[in-house]
Coordinates of C-alpha atoms and ligand atoms in Angstrom, one line a residue:
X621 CA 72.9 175.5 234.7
X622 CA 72.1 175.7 230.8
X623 CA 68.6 175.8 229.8
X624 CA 68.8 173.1 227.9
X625 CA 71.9 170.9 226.1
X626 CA 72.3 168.9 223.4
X627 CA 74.4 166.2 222.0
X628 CA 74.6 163.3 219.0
X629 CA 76.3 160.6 219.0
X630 CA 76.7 158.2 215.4
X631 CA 75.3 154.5 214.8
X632 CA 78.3 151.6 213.4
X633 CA 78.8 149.4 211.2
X634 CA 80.7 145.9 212.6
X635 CA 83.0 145.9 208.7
X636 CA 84.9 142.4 211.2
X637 CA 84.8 140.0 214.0
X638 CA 81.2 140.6 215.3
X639 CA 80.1 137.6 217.8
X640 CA 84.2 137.1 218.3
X641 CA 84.3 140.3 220.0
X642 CA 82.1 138.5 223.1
X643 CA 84.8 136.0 223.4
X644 CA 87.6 138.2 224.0
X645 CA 88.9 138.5 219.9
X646 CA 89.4 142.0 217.8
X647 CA 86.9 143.3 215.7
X648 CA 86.7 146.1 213.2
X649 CA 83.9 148.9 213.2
X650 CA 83.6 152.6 212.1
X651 CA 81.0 154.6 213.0
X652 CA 78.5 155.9 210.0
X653 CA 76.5 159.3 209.1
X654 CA 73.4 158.1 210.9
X655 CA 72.8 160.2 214.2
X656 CA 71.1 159.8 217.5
X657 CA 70.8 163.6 218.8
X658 CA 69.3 164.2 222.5
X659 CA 68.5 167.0 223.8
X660 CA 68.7 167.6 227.9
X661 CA 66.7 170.0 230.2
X662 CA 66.0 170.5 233.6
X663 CA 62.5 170.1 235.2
X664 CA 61.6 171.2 238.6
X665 CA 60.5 168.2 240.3
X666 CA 62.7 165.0 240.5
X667 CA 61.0 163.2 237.4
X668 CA 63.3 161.5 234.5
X669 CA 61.6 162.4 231.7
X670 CA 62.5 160.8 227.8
X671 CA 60.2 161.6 224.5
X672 CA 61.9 159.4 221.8
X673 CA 60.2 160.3 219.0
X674 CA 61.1 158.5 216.1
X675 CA 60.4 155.0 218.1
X676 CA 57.3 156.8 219.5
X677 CA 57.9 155.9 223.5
X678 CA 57.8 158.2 226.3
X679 CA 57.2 158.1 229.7
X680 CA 59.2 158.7 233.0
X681 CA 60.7 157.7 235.8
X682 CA 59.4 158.1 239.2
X683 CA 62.0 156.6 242.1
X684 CA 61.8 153.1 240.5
X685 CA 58.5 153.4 239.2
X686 CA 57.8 153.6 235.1
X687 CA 54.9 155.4 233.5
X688 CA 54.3 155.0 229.9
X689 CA 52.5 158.2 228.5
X690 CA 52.5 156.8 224.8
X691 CA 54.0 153.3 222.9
X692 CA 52.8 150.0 223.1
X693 CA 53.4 147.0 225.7
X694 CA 57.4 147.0 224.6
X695 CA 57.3 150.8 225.7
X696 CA 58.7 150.3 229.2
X697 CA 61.6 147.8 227.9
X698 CA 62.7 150.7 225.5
X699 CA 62.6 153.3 228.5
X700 CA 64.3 151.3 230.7
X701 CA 68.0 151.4 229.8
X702 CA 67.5 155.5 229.0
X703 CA 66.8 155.8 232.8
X704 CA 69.3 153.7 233.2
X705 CA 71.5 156.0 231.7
X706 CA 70.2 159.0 233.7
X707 CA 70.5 157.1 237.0
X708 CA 74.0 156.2 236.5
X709 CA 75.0 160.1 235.4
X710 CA 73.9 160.9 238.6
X711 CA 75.3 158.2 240.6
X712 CA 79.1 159.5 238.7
X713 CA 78.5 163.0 238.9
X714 CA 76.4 163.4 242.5
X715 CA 73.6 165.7 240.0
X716 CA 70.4 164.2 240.8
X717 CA 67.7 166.9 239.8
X718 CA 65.0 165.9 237.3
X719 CA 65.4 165.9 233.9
X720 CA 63.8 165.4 230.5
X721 CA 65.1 163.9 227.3
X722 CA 64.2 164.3 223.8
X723 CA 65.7 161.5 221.1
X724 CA 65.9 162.0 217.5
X725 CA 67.4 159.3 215.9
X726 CA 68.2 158.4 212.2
X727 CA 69.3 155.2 212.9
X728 CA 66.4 151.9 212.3
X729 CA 65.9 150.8 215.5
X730 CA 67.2 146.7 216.3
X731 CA 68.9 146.5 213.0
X732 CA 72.3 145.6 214.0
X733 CA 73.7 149.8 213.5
X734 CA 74.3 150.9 217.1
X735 CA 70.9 153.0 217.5
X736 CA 70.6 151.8 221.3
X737 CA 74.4 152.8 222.1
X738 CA 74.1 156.1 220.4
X739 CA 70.8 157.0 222.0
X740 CA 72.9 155.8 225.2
X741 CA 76.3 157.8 224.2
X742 CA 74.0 161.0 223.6
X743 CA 71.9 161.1 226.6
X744 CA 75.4 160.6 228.8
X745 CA 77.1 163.7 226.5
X746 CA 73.8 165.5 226.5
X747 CA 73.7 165.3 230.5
X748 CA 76.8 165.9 230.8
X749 CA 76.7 169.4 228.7
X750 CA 73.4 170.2 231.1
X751 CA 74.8 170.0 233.9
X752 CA 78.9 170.9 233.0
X753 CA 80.4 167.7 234.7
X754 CA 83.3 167.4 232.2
X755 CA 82.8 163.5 232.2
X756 CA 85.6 161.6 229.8
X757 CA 84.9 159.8 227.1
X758 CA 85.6 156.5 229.2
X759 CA 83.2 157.8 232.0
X760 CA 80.6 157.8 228.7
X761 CA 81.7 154.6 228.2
X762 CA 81.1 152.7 231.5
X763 CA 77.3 154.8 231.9
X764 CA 76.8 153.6 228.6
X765 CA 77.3 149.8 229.2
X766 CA 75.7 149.9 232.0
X767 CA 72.5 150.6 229.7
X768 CA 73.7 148.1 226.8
X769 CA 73.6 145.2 229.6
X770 CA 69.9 146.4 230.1
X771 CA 69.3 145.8 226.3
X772 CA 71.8 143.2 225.3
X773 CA 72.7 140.9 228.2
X774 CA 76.1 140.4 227.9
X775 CA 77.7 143.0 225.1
X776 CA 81.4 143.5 224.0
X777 CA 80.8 147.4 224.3
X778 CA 82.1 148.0 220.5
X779 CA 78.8 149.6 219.6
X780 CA 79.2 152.0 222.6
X781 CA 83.1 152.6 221.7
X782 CA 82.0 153.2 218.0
X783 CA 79.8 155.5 218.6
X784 CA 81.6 157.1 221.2
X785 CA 85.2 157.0 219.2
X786 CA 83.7 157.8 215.7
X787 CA 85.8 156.6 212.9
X788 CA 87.7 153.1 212.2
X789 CA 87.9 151.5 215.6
X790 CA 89.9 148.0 216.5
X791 CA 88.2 147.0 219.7
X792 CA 88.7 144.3 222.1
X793 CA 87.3 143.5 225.3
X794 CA 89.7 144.8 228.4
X795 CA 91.6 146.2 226.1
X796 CA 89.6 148.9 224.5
X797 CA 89.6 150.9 221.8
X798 CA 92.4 151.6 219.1
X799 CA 91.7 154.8 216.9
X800 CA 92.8 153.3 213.3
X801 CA 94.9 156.4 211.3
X802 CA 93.2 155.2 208.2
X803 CA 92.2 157.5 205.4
X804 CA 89.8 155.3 203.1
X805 CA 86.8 155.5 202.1
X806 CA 85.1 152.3 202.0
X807 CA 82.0 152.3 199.7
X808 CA 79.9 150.5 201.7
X809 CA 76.2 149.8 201.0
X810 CA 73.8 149.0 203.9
X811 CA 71.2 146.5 203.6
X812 CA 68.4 146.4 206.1
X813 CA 66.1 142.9 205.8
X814 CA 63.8 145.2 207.9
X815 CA 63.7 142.0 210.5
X816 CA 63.9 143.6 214.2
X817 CA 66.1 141.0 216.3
X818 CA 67.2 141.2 219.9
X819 CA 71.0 141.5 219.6
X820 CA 70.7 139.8 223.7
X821 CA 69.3 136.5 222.2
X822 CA 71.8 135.7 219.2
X823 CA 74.4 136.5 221.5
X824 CA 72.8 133.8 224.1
X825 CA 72.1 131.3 220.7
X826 CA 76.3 131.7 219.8
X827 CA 77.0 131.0 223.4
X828 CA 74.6 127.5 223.9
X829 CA 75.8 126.4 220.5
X830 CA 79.9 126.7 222.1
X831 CA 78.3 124.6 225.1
X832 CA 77.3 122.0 223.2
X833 CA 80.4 122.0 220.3
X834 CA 83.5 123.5 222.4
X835 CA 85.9 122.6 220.3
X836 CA 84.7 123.3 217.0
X837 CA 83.0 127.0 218.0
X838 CA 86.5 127.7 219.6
X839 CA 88.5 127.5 216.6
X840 CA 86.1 129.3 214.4
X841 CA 86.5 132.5 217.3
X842 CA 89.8 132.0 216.5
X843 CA 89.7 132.5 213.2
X844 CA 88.3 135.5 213.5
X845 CA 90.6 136.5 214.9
X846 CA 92.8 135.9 212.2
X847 CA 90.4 137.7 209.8
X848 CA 90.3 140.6 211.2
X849 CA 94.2 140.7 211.3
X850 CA 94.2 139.8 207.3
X851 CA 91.7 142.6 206.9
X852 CA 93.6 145.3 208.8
X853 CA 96.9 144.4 206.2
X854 CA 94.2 144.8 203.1
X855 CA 92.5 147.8 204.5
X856 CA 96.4 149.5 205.3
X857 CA 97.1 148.3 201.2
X858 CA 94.1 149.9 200.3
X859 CA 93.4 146.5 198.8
X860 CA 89.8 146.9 198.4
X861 CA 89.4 143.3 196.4
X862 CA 91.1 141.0 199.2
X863 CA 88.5 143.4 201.8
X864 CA 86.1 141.6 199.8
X865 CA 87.2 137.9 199.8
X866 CA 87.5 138.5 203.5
X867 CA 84.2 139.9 203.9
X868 CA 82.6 136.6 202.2
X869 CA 85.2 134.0 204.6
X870 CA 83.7 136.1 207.3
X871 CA 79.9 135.5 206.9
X872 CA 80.6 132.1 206.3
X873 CA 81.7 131.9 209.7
X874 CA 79.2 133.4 210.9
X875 CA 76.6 131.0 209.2
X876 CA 78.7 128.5 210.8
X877 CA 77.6 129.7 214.2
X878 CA 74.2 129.8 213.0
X879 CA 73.0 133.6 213.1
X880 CA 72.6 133.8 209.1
X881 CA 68.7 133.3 208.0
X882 CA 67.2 133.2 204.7
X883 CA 66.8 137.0 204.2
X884 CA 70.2 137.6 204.9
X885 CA 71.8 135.2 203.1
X886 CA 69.4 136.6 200.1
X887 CA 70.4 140.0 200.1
X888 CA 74.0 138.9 200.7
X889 CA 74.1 136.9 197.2
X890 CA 71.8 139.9 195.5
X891 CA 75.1 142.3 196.8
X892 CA 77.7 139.6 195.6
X893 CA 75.7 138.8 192.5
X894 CA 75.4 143.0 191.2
X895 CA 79.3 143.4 191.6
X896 CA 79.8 143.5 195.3
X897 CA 83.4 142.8 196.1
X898 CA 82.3 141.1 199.1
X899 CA 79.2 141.1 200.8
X900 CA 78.1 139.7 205.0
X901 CA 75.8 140.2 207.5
X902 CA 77.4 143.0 210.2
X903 CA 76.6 143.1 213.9
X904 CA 74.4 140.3 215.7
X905 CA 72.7 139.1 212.7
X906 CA 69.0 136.8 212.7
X907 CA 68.0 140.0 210.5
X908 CA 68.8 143.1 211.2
X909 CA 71.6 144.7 208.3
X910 CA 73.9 143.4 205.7
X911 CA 76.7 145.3 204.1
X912 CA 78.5 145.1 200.8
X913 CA 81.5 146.5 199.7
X914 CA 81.2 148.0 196.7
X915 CA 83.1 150.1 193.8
X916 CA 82.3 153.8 193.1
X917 CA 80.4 152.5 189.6
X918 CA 78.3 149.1 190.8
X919 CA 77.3 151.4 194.6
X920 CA 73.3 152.1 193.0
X921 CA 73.2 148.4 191.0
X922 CA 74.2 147.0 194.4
X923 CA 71.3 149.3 195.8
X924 CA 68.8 148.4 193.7
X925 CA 69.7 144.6 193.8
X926 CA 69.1 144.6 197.5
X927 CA 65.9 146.2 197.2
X928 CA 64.8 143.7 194.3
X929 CA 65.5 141.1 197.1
X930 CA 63.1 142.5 200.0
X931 CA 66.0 144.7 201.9
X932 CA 66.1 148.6 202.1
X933 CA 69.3 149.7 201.2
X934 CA 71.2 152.9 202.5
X935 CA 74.0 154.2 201.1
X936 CA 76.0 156.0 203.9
X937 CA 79.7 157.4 204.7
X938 CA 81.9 156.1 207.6
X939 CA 81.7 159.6 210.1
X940 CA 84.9 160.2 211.4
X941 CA 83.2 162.4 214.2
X942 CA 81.9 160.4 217.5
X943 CA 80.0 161.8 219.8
X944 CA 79.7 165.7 219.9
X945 CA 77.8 168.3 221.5
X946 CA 75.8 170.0 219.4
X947 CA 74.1 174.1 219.2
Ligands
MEV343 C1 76.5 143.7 218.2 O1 76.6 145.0 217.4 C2 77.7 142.9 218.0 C3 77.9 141.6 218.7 O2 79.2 141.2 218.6 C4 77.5 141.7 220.2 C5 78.5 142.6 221.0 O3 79.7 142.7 220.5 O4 78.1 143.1 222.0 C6 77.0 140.6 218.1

């Protein structure tokens, strides 16, 4: 066995159909420059060991028992699904020595951008380099999920196949993933209200809101489907300004099922108002990130105007590279 093995695995960016993906629709996502990287050694006694460091958690795992060594009182809910993740490696491969992790991650932590997938995606690649298991990428996936039900309840698995996949993805649930042959670049601006959300409980709010309106909640999932088919034609024309218009008919439905807020919806109109050619909220929403699509001249105006309205922009590239191993 290695001494040690490491592995990084990209956040996403939902550009279609988040929330619509839970109920069985397509949605559109590619994966961006922003990296979780984990690296993997052995220990000597049986102990799961994980340092993240930009989150500032660590502890491990003793049988079923967690120890927090640093991190406050949400320390043992951040731990949990890495375990997870460990546990579930060695259920697949039969490896059950100890082992510690350390997580680097670039990614802002409950923001909507995939950070608990990748750290998920890494940890399975990173494990899987350690110990040479060959494990497929759809192994990678089903470990990882196991760990997104731990954080989000009742997930799709796009930000796992994202960040797994790399690139433009078309996902759908029991279908899986579509690679998308598409060579664009999309200049997207992030923008980060800096509002940590649990991605678990807008999902639960979407699904109380269908119990109670059926019919109407219904037919806006199935418009979403239909978006993301309209978006897949403009994205093939390289019609960047229809993109746009279908970006903005998409957060509209996704106020409609009530997981806009006020700081969204402010840095969305900042976006639309400095030239954006469409602008919406992208993954679970109730804070977390917007995005705005952008042309090559307005990309720092639309910057700056989400800063002047309380976000933190980034300016990233879609990665076309999913999870690797690294040196
Ligand atoms: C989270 O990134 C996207 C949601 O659609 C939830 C999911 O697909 O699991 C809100």
């Amino acid at each position: 066995m290695k001494e040690s093995a490491s592995a990084s695995a990209p956040g996403k960016v939902i550009l279609f159909g988040e929330h619509f993906v839970v109920y069985g629709k397509p949605a559109l996502a590619t994966a961006i420059d922003m990296r979780v990287t984990v690296k993997a050694r052995p220990r000597r006694d049986a102990r799961i060991f994980v340092n993240s460091i930009d989150v500032k958690v660590s502890g491990y795992c003793d049988g079923d028992v967690i120890h927090i060594c640093d991190g406050d009182s949400k320390a043992g809910r951040k731990l949990e699904p890495i375990f997870s993740v460990v546990r579930h490696f060695q259920n697949v491969t039969g490896k059950s020595g100890g082992v510690e992790l350390e997580i680097k991650s670039e990614i802002p932590a409950s923001s909507g951008l995939g950070s608990s997938a990748a750290v998920s995606v890494a940890s399975a690649s990173a494990l899987d380099r350690l110990f040479n298991t060959g494990l497929s990428r759809d192994e990678i996936f089903k470990i990882s999920m196991e760990a997104e039900k731990i954080v989000h309840g009742n997930p799709s698995g796009i930000d796992p196949a994202a960040s797994i996949y790399g690139g433009f993805i078309l996902y759908q649930k029991g279908k899986g993933v579509e690679r998308l042959d598409l060579d664009i670049d999309l200049p997207i601006i992030i923008g980060d209200t800096q509002m940590e959300r649990s991605t678990g409980e807008m999902v639960n709010r979407v699904s109380q809101l269908r119990t109670r309106y059926p019919a109407l909640i219904d037919k806006i999932v199935c418009l979403g489907e239909e978006i993301v088919t309209q978006a897949l034609e403009a994205l093939k024309n390289r019609n960047l300004e229809a993109l746009g218009e279908i970006m903005n008919i998409n957060h509209s439905l996704l106020n409609a099922i009530g997981v806009s807020n006020m700081r969204i919806e402010r840095l969305v109109q900042a976006a639309r108002d400095a030239g954006a050619l469409g602008a919406k909220l992208t993954g679970a929403g109730g804070g977390g990130c917007i995005i705005a699509l952008g042309t090559r001249d307005k990309i720092s105006g639309i910057a700056e105007a989400i800063q002047n309205a309380g976000g933190r922009p980034y300016i990233t590239k879609r990665s076309m590279d999913g999870v690797r191993f690294e040196e």
